[in-house]
């Protein structure tokens, strides 16, 4: 879906005016255009339902919309409000560091991915360290079998998203690692299909030797490749 028509001077007021049609277009674009390798940690139906009910965290909503604009084929940095929106999200999160809920952590990871896609800056290093610390504090690196499968997979994918960015940034240098592999006590991401269906994960763990695992999908293999790459670089 082309969102270029919506990216005008009026988009700066999208959130203030609560232009629901435009925001829904951004949400659809984000989920339609995101690459499977991005380890999308937001569940489409749940996210849209929360937004429709007015329950979606505002900073997360703005981060999703900015990400959607960047994914549009007609994206141009100079004329797009995406960068300003992400900067607003970044400043809002950094200024309220003591109130970092899971939705805000999700927004922070979208900020990190957005900034990294444009250029590598010192901000990205610091923000990733914050994201990792918050995730470990919330013990997202451990399985939570008692909670809803969709929520559990969202948390699982959020942790793997931090892991991937860390492995790219650290380049095999142990002193630069903020998300150690040996602390990842969660299953690999389930397939996109099973995630969207809300099925309970049957994915293996990172270094599982069990050949009978039923959900060793493309994204799960990618996580293992990052682990292998990290060990080779060391």
PDB file of C-alpha atoms in Angstrom:
ATOM      1  CA  UNK A   1       0.000   0.000   0.000  1.00  0.00           C
ATOM      2  CA  UNK A   2       1.403   3.393  -1.011  1.00  0.00           C
ATOM      3  CA  UNK A   3       1.560   5.829   1.868  1.00  0.00           C
ATOM      4  CA  UNK A   4       3.323   8.568  -0.091  1.00  0.00           C
ATOM      5  CA  UNK A   5       0.098  10.523  -0.566  1.00  0.00           C
ATOM      6  CA  UNK A   6      -0.220  10.822   3.188  1.00  0.00           C
ATOM      7  CA  UNK A   7       3.308  12.117   3.688  1.00  0.00           C
ATOM      8  CA  UNK A   8       2.612  15.831   3.351  1.00  0.00           C
ATOM      9  CA  UNK A   9       2.860  18.840   5.617  1.00  0.00           C
ATOM     10  CA  UNK A  10      -0.350  17.705   7.284  1.00  0.00           C
ATOM     11  CA  UNK A  11       1.266  14.503   8.567  1.00  0.00           C
ATOM     12  CA  UNK A  12       3.026  16.505  11.252  1.00  0.00           C
ATOM     13  CA  UNK A  13      -0.430  16.890  12.831  1.00  0.00           C
ATOM     14  CA  UNK A  14      -1.577  13.291  12.317  1.00  0.00           C
ATOM     15  CA  UNK A  15      -1.324  12.376  15.979  1.00  0.00           C
ATOM     16  CA  UNK A  16      -2.696  15.638  17.314  1.00  0.00           C
ATOM     17  CA  UNK A  17      -5.730  15.416  15.018  1.00  0.00           C
ATOM     18  CA  UNK A  18      -6.033  11.655  15.502  1.00  0.00           C
ATOM     19  CA  UNK A  19      -6.429  11.025  11.778  1.00  0.00           C
ATOM     20  CA  UNK A  20      -7.469   7.405  12.113  1.00  0.00           C
ATOM     21  CA  UNK A  21      -7.541   6.590   8.404  1.00  0.00           C
ATOM     22  CA  UNK A  22      -3.959   7.737   7.927  1.00  0.00           C
ATOM     23  CA  UNK A  23      -2.732   5.982  11.050  1.00  0.00           C
ATOM     24  CA  UNK A  24      -4.446   2.735  10.016  1.00  0.00           C
ATOM     25  CA  UNK A  25      -2.714   3.053   6.647  1.00  0.00           C
ATOM     26  CA  UNK A  26       0.648   3.352   8.417  1.00  0.00           C
ATOM     27  CA  UNK A  27      -0.087   0.324  10.592  1.00  0.00           C
ATOM     28  CA  UNK A  28      -0.993  -1.798   7.581  1.00  0.00           C
ATOM     29  CA  UNK A  29       2.107  -0.640   5.719  1.00  0.00           C
ATOM     30  CA  UNK A  30       4.378  -1.534   8.628  1.00  0.00           C
ATOM     31  CA  UNK A  31       3.088  -5.094   8.859  1.00  0.00           C
ATOM     32  CA  UNK A  32       2.858  -5.581   5.086  1.00  0.00           C
ATOM     33  CA  UNK A  33       6.333  -4.262   4.260  1.00  0.00           C
ATOM     34  CA  UNK A  34       8.434  -5.446   7.206  1.00  0.00           C
ATOM     35  CA  UNK A  35      10.992  -8.074   6.238  1.00  0.00           C
ATOM     36  CA  UNK A  36      10.882 -11.454   7.957  1.00  0.00           C
ATOM     37  CA  UNK A  37      14.548 -11.013   8.909  1.00  0.00           C
ATOM     38  CA  UNK A  38      13.592  -8.013  11.070  1.00  0.00           C
ATOM     39  CA  UNK A  39      12.159 -10.399  13.667  1.00  0.00           C
ATOM     40  CA  UNK A  40       8.951  -8.380  13.954  1.00  0.00           C
ATOM     41  CA  UNK A  41       7.956  -8.507  17.614  1.00  0.00           C
ATOM     42  CA  UNK A  42       4.495  -6.988  17.246  1.00  0.00           C
ATOM     43  CA  UNK A  43       1.443  -9.164  16.648  1.00  0.00           C
ATOM     44  CA  UNK A  44      -0.615  -7.596  13.877  1.00  0.00           C
ATOM     45  CA  UNK A  45      -4.134  -8.375  15.093  1.00  0.00           C
ATOM     46  CA  UNK A  46      -3.331  -7.529  18.708  1.00  0.00           C
ATOM     47  CA  UNK A  47      -1.605  -4.252  17.832  1.00  0.00           C
ATOM     48  CA  UNK A  48      -4.423  -3.045  15.585  1.00  0.00           C
ATOM     49  CA  UNK A  49      -7.050  -4.095  18.129  1.00  0.00           C
ATOM     50  CA  UNK A  50      -5.287  -2.193  20.926  1.00  0.00           C
ATOM     51  CA  UNK A  51      -5.007   0.874  18.703  1.00  0.00           C
ATOM     52  CA  UNK A  52      -8.701   0.681  17.751  1.00  0.00           C
ATOM     53  CA  UNK A  53      -9.614   0.559  21.444  1.00  0.00           C
ATOM     54  CA  UNK A  54      -7.294   3.448  22.310  1.00  0.00           C
ATOM     55  CA  UNK A  55      -5.078   1.185  24.419  1.00  0.00           C
ATOM     56  CA  UNK A  56      -1.897   1.243  22.321  1.00  0.00           C
ATOM     57  CA  UNK A  57       1.035   3.088  23.909  1.00  0.00           C
ATOM     58  CA  UNK A  58       1.367   6.466  22.123  1.00  0.00           C
ATOM     59  CA  UNK A  59       5.140   6.307  21.785  1.00  0.00           C
ATOM     60  CA  UNK A  60       4.885   2.835  20.266  1.00  0.00           C
ATOM     61  CA  UNK A  61       2.210   3.992  17.822  1.00  0.00           C
ATOM     62  CA  UNK A  62       4.348   6.900  16.658  1.00  0.00           C
ATOM     63  CA  UNK A  63       7.394   4.634  16.287  1.00  0.00           C
ATOM     64  CA  UNK A  64       5.388   2.153  14.194  1.00  0.00           C
ATOM     65  CA  UNK A  65       4.108   4.924  11.930  1.00  0.00           C
ATOM     66  CA  UNK A  66       7.607   6.340  11.434  1.00  0.00           C
ATOM     67  CA  UNK A  67       8.892   2.856  10.615  1.00  0.00           C
ATOM     68  CA  UNK A  68       6.066   2.437   8.103  1.00  0.00           C
ATOM     69  CA  UNK A  69       7.018   5.629   6.285  1.00  0.00           C
ATOM     70  CA  UNK A  70      10.626   4.430   6.027  1.00  0.00           C
ATOM     71  CA  UNK A  71       9.446   1.140   4.524  1.00  0.00           C
ATOM     72  CA  UNK A  72       7.370   2.858   1.841  1.00  0.00           C
ATOM     73  CA  UNK A  73       8.944   2.675  -1.670  1.00  0.00           C
ATOM     74  CA  UNK A  74       8.638   6.450  -2.086  1.00  0.00           C
ATOM     75  CA  UNK A  75      10.429   7.276   1.173  1.00  0.00           C
ATOM     76  CA  UNK A  76      12.656  10.362   1.055  1.00  0.00           C
ATOM     77  CA  UNK A  77      14.534  11.446   4.156  1.00  0.00           C
ATOM     78  CA  UNK A  78      14.409  15.160   3.336  1.00  0.00           C
ATOM     79  CA  UNK A  79      10.622  15.436   2.946  1.00  0.00           C
ATOM     80  CA  UNK A  80       9.534  12.788   5.428  1.00  0.00           C
ATOM     81  CA  UNK A  81       8.329  13.396   9.002  1.00  0.00           C
ATOM     82  CA  UNK A  82       9.585   9.931  10.006  1.00  0.00           C
ATOM     83  CA  UNK A  83      12.933  11.094  11.400  1.00  0.00           C
ATOM     84  CA  UNK A  84      11.316  13.838  13.490  1.00  0.00           C
ATOM     85  CA  UNK A  85       8.763  11.388  14.841  1.00  0.00           C
ATOM     86  CA  UNK A  86      11.469   8.939  15.833  1.00  0.00           C
ATOM     87  CA  UNK A  87      13.473  11.680  17.515  1.00  0.00           C
ATOM     88  CA  UNK A  88      10.369  12.657  19.482  1.00  0.00           C
ATOM     89  CA  UNK A  89       9.918   9.044  20.549  1.00  0.00           C
ATOM     90  CA  UNK A  90      13.599   8.773  21.490  1.00  0.00           C
ATOM     91  CA  UNK A  91      13.556  11.915  23.604  1.00  0.00           C
ATOM     92  CA  UNK A  92      10.301  10.924  25.288  1.00  0.00           C
ATOM     93  CA  UNK A  93      11.693   7.529  26.258  1.00  0.00           C
ATOM     94  CA  UNK A  94      15.079   8.801  27.412  1.00  0.00           C
ATOM     95  CA  UNK A  95      13.479  11.525  29.531  1.00  0.00           C
ATOM     96  CA  UNK A  96      11.331   8.950  31.358  1.00  0.00           C
ATOM     97  CA  UNK A  97      13.810   6.123  31.735  1.00  0.00           C
ATOM     98  CA  UNK A  98      12.374   4.987  35.061  1.00  0.00           C
ATOM     99  CA  UNK A  99       9.033   4.151  33.443  1.00  0.00           C
ATOM    100  CA  UNK A 100      10.134   1.661  30.764  1.00  0.00           C
ATOM    101  CA  UNK A 101       7.216  -0.696  30.164  1.00  0.00           C
ATOM    102  CA  UNK A 102       7.323  -3.479  27.564  1.00  0.00           C
ATOM    103  CA  UNK A 103       5.474  -1.342  24.953  1.00  0.00           C
ATOM    104  CA  UNK A 104       7.986   1.441  25.514  1.00  0.00           C
ATOM    105  CA  UNK A 105      10.833  -1.048  25.174  1.00  0.00           C
ATOM    106  CA  UNK A 106       9.295  -2.141  21.878  1.00  0.00           C
ATOM    107  CA  UNK A 107       9.205   1.498  20.788  1.00  0.00           C
ATOM    108  CA  UNK A 108      12.847   1.885  21.805  1.00  0.00           C
ATOM    109  CA  UNK A 109      13.852  -1.067  19.631  1.00  0.00           C
ATOM    110  CA  UNK A 110      12.021   0.460  16.675  1.00  0.00           C
ATOM    111  CA  UNK A 111      13.988   3.668  17.277  1.00  0.00           C
ATOM    112  CA  UNK A 112      17.263   1.722  17.338  1.00  0.00           C
ATOM    113  CA  UNK A 113      16.465  -0.114  14.106  1.00  0.00           C
ATOM    114  CA  UNK A 114      15.352   3.095  12.417  1.00  0.00           C
ATOM    115  CA  UNK A 115      18.478   5.052  13.359  1.00  0.00           C
ATOM    116  CA  UNK A 116      20.753   2.154  12.450  1.00  0.00           C
ATOM    117  CA  UNK A 117      19.118   1.860   9.025  1.00  0.00           C
ATOM    118  CA  UNK A 118      20.029   5.484   8.315  1.00  0.00           C
ATOM    119  CA  UNK A 119      23.490   5.825   9.784  1.00  0.00           C
ATOM    120  CA  UNK A 120      25.542   4.456  12.655  1.00  0.00           C
ATOM    121  CA  UNK A 121      25.816   6.927  15.533  1.00  0.00           C
ATOM    122  CA  UNK A 122      26.857   6.861  19.156  1.00  0.00           C
ATOM    123  CA  UNK A 123      23.192   7.189  20.109  1.00  0.00           C
ATOM    124  CA  UNK A 124      22.506   3.707  18.786  1.00  0.00           C
ATOM    125  CA  UNK A 125      25.192   2.148  20.993  1.00  0.00           C
ATOM    126  CA  UNK A 126      23.801   3.796  24.111  1.00  0.00           C
ATOM    127  CA  UNK A 127      20.168   3.059  23.290  1.00  0.00           C
ATOM    128  CA  UNK A 128      20.921  -0.612  22.645  1.00  0.00           C
ATOM    129  CA  UNK A 129      22.661  -0.881  26.014  1.00  0.00           C
ATOM    130  CA  UNK A 130      19.590   0.612  27.681  1.00  0.00           C
ATOM    131  CA  UNK A 131      17.247  -1.728  25.822  1.00  0.00           C
ATOM    132  CA  UNK A 132      19.301  -4.765  26.776  1.00  0.00           C
ATOM    133  CA  UNK A 133      19.502  -3.761  30.437  1.00  0.00           C
ATOM    134  CA  UNK A 134      15.747  -3.211  30.622  1.00  0.00           C
ATOM    135  CA  UNK A 135      15.058  -6.547  28.892  1.00  0.00           C
ATOM    136  CA  UNK A 136      17.285  -8.477  31.297  1.00  0.00           C
ATOM    137  CA  UNK A 137      15.803  -6.628  34.264  1.00  0.00           C
ATOM    138  CA  UNK A 138      12.361  -7.740  33.121  1.00  0.00           C
ATOM    139  CA  UNK A 139      13.765 -11.259  32.609  1.00  0.00           C
ATOM    140  CA  UNK A 140      12.656 -11.408  29.002  1.00  0.00           C
ATOM    141  CA  UNK A 141      15.501 -13.855  28.414  1.00  0.00           C
ATOM    142  CA  UNK A 142      13.520 -16.568  30.220  1.00  0.00           C
ATOM    143  CA  UNK A 143      10.512 -18.562  29.052  1.00  0.00           C
ATOM    144  CA  UNK A 144       7.108 -17.740  30.513  1.00  0.00           C
ATOM    145  CA  UNK A 145       4.923 -20.777  29.774  1.00  0.00           C
ATOM    146  CA  UNK A 146       2.061 -19.552  31.959  1.00  0.00           C
ATOM    147  CA  UNK A 147       1.211 -16.493  29.864  1.00  0.00           C
ATOM    148  CA  UNK A 148      -0.736 -16.188  26.621  1.00  0.00           C
ATOM    149  CA  UNK A 149       1.153 -17.692  23.619  1.00  0.00           C
ATOM    150  CA  UNK A 150       0.891 -14.487  21.574  1.00  0.00           C
ATOM    151  CA  UNK A 151       2.250 -12.305  24.362  1.00  0.00           C
ATOM    152  CA  UNK A 152       4.999 -14.813  25.091  1.00  0.00           C
ATOM    153  CA  UNK A 153       6.089 -14.883  21.447  1.00  0.00           C
ATOM    154  CA  UNK A 154       6.074 -11.064  21.320  1.00  0.00           C
ATOM    155  CA  UNK A 155       8.399 -10.957  24.335  1.00  0.00           C
ATOM    156  CA  UNK A 156      10.535 -13.737  22.898  1.00  0.00           C
ATOM    157  CA  UNK A 157      10.916 -11.955  19.549  1.00  0.00           C
ATOM    158  CA  UNK A 158      11.668  -8.666  21.288  1.00  0.00           C
ATOM    159  CA  UNK A 159      14.557 -10.318  23.121  1.00  0.00           C
ATOM    160  CA  UNK A 160      15.850 -11.915  19.917  1.00  0.00           C
ATOM    161  CA  UNK A 161      15.650  -8.554  18.192  1.00  0.00           C
ATOM    162  CA  UNK A 162      17.976  -7.111  20.825  1.00  0.00           C
ATOM    163  CA  UNK A 163      20.242 -10.136  20.421  1.00  0.00           C
ATOM    164  CA  UNK A 164      20.547  -9.692  16.641  1.00  0.00           C
ATOM    165  CA  UNK A 165      21.383  -5.997  16.792  1.00  0.00           C
ATOM    166  CA  UNK A 166      23.922  -6.681  19.531  1.00  0.00           C
ATOM    167  CA  UNK A 167      25.640  -9.373  17.470  1.00  0.00           C
ATOM    168  CA  UNK A 168      25.861  -6.990  14.512  1.00  0.00           C
ATOM    169  CA  UNK A 169      27.251  -4.162  16.627  1.00  0.00           C
ATOM    170  CA  UNK A 170      29.701  -6.151  18.755  1.00  0.00           C
ATOM    171  CA  UNK A 171      31.297  -7.897  15.771  1.00  0.00           C
ATOM    172  CA  UNK A 172      32.569 -10.775  17.880  1.00  0.00           C
ATOM    173  CA  UNK A 173      34.274  -8.506  20.437  1.00  0.00           C
ATOM    174  CA  UNK A 174      33.191  -9.824  23.821  1.00  0.00           C
ATOM    175  CA  UNK A 175      33.788  -6.546  25.656  1.00  0.00           C
ATOM    176  CA  UNK A 176      31.248  -4.820  23.396  1.00  0.00           C
ATOM    177  CA  UNK A 177      28.503  -7.398  23.899  1.00  0.00           C
ATOM    178  CA  UNK A 178      25.443  -6.314  25.876  1.00  0.00           C
ATOM    179  CA  UNK A 179      23.317  -9.417  25.180  1.00  0.00           C
ATOM    180  CA  UNK A 180      25.408 -12.537  25.912  1.00  0.00           C
ATOM    181  CA  UNK A 181      24.402 -15.680  24.044  1.00  0.00           C
ATOM    182  CA  UNK A 182      24.687 -17.863  27.150  1.00  0.00           C
ATOM    183  CA  UNK A 183      21.945 -15.779  28.812  1.00  0.00           C
ATOM    184  CA  UNK A 184      19.359 -16.504  26.112  1.00  0.00           C
ATOM    185  CA  UNK A 185      17.186 -19.073  27.891  1.00  0.00           C
ATOM    186  CA  UNK A 186      14.256 -18.715  25.504  1.00  0.00           C
ATOM    187  CA  UNK A 187      13.067 -20.605  22.462  1.00  0.00           C
ATOM    188  CA  UNK A 188      13.983 -19.418  18.999  1.00  0.00           C
ATOM    189  CA  UNK A 189      11.303 -17.361  17.211  1.00  0.00           C
ATOM    190  CA  UNK A 190       8.386 -19.362  15.871  1.00  0.00           C
ATOM    191  CA  UNK A 191       7.373 -19.067  12.227  1.00  0.00           C
ATOM    192  CA  UNK A 192       5.554 -15.934  11.088  1.00  0.00           C
ATOM    193  CA  UNK A 193       2.497 -18.032  10.245  1.00  0.00           C
ATOM    194  CA  UNK A 194       2.282 -19.640  13.682  1.00  0.00           C
ATOM    195  CA  UNK A 195       2.978 -16.309  15.379  1.00  0.00           C
ATOM    196  CA  UNK A 196       0.085 -14.589  13.629  1.00  0.00           C
ATOM    197  CA  UNK A 197      -2.202 -17.558  14.335  1.00  0.00           C
ATOM    198  CA  UNK A 198      -1.337 -17.367  18.026  1.00  0.00           C
ATOM    199  CA  UNK A 199      -0.123 -20.964  18.200  1.00  0.00           C
ATOM    200  CA  UNK A 200       1.997 -22.026  21.148  1.00  0.00           C
ATOM    201  CA  UNK A 201       5.635 -22.189  20.065  1.00  0.00           C
ATOM    202  CA  UNK A 202       7.301 -25.495  19.297  1.00  0.00           C
ATOM    203  CA  UNK A 203      10.559 -23.869  18.238  1.00  0.00           C
ATOM    204  CA  UNK A 204      13.798 -25.268  19.693  1.00  0.00           C
ATOM    205  CA  UNK A 205      16.310 -23.403  21.820  1.00  0.00           C
ATOM    206  CA  UNK A 206      19.372 -21.786  20.261  1.00  0.00           C
ATOM    207  CA  UNK A 207      21.784 -24.693  20.653  1.00  0.00           C
ATOM    208  CA  UNK A 208      19.299 -27.539  20.928  1.00  0.00           C
ATOM    209  CA  UNK A 209      20.461 -30.874  19.481  1.00  0.00           C
ATOM    210  CA  UNK A 210      16.943 -32.262  19.111  1.00  0.00           C
ATOM    211  CA  UNK A 211      16.286 -33.107  15.455  1.00  0.00           C
ATOM    212  CA  UNK A 212      12.569 -33.673  16.013  1.00  0.00           C
ATOM    213  CA  UNK A 213      11.784 -29.990  16.555  1.00  0.00           C
ATOM    214  CA  UNK A 214       8.745 -29.100  14.499  1.00  0.00           C
ATOM    215  CA  UNK A 215       9.186 -25.352  14.061  1.00  0.00           C
ATOM    216  CA  UNK A 216      12.765 -24.759  12.963  1.00  0.00           C
ATOM    217  CA  UNK A 217      11.830 -21.994  10.532  1.00  0.00           C
ATOM    218  CA  UNK A 218      13.766 -19.424   8.491  1.00  0.00           C
ATOM    219  CA  UNK A 219      13.910 -16.871  11.302  1.00  0.00           C
ATOM    220  CA  UNK A 220      15.070 -19.512  13.779  1.00  0.00           C
ATOM    221  CA  UNK A 221      17.844 -20.546  11.396  1.00  0.00           C
ATOM    222  CA  UNK A 222      18.833 -16.892  11.060  1.00  0.00           C
ATOM    223  CA  UNK A 223      19.305 -16.605  14.831  1.00  0.00           C
ATOM    224  CA  UNK A 224      21.594 -19.634  14.712  1.00  0.00           C
ATOM    225  CA  UNK A 225      23.562 -18.071  11.868  1.00  0.00           C
ATOM    226  CA  UNK A 226      24.143 -14.948  13.964  1.00  0.00           C
ATOM    227  CA  UNK A 227      25.372 -17.173  16.787  1.00  0.00           C
ATOM    228  CA  UNK A 228      27.760 -18.989  14.429  1.00  0.00           C
ATOM    229  CA  UNK A 229      28.962 -15.681  12.975  1.00  0.00           C
ATOM    230  CA  UNK A 230      29.653 -14.352  16.462  1.00  0.00           C
ATOM    231  CA  UNK A 231      31.687 -17.431  17.409  1.00  0.00           C
ATOM    232  CA  UNK A 232      33.670 -17.285  14.156  1.00  0.00           C
ATOM    233  CA  UNK A 233      34.520 -13.610  14.687  1.00  0.00           C
ATOM    234  CA  UNK A 234      35.752 -14.362  18.191  1.00  0.00           C
TER     235      UNK A 234
END
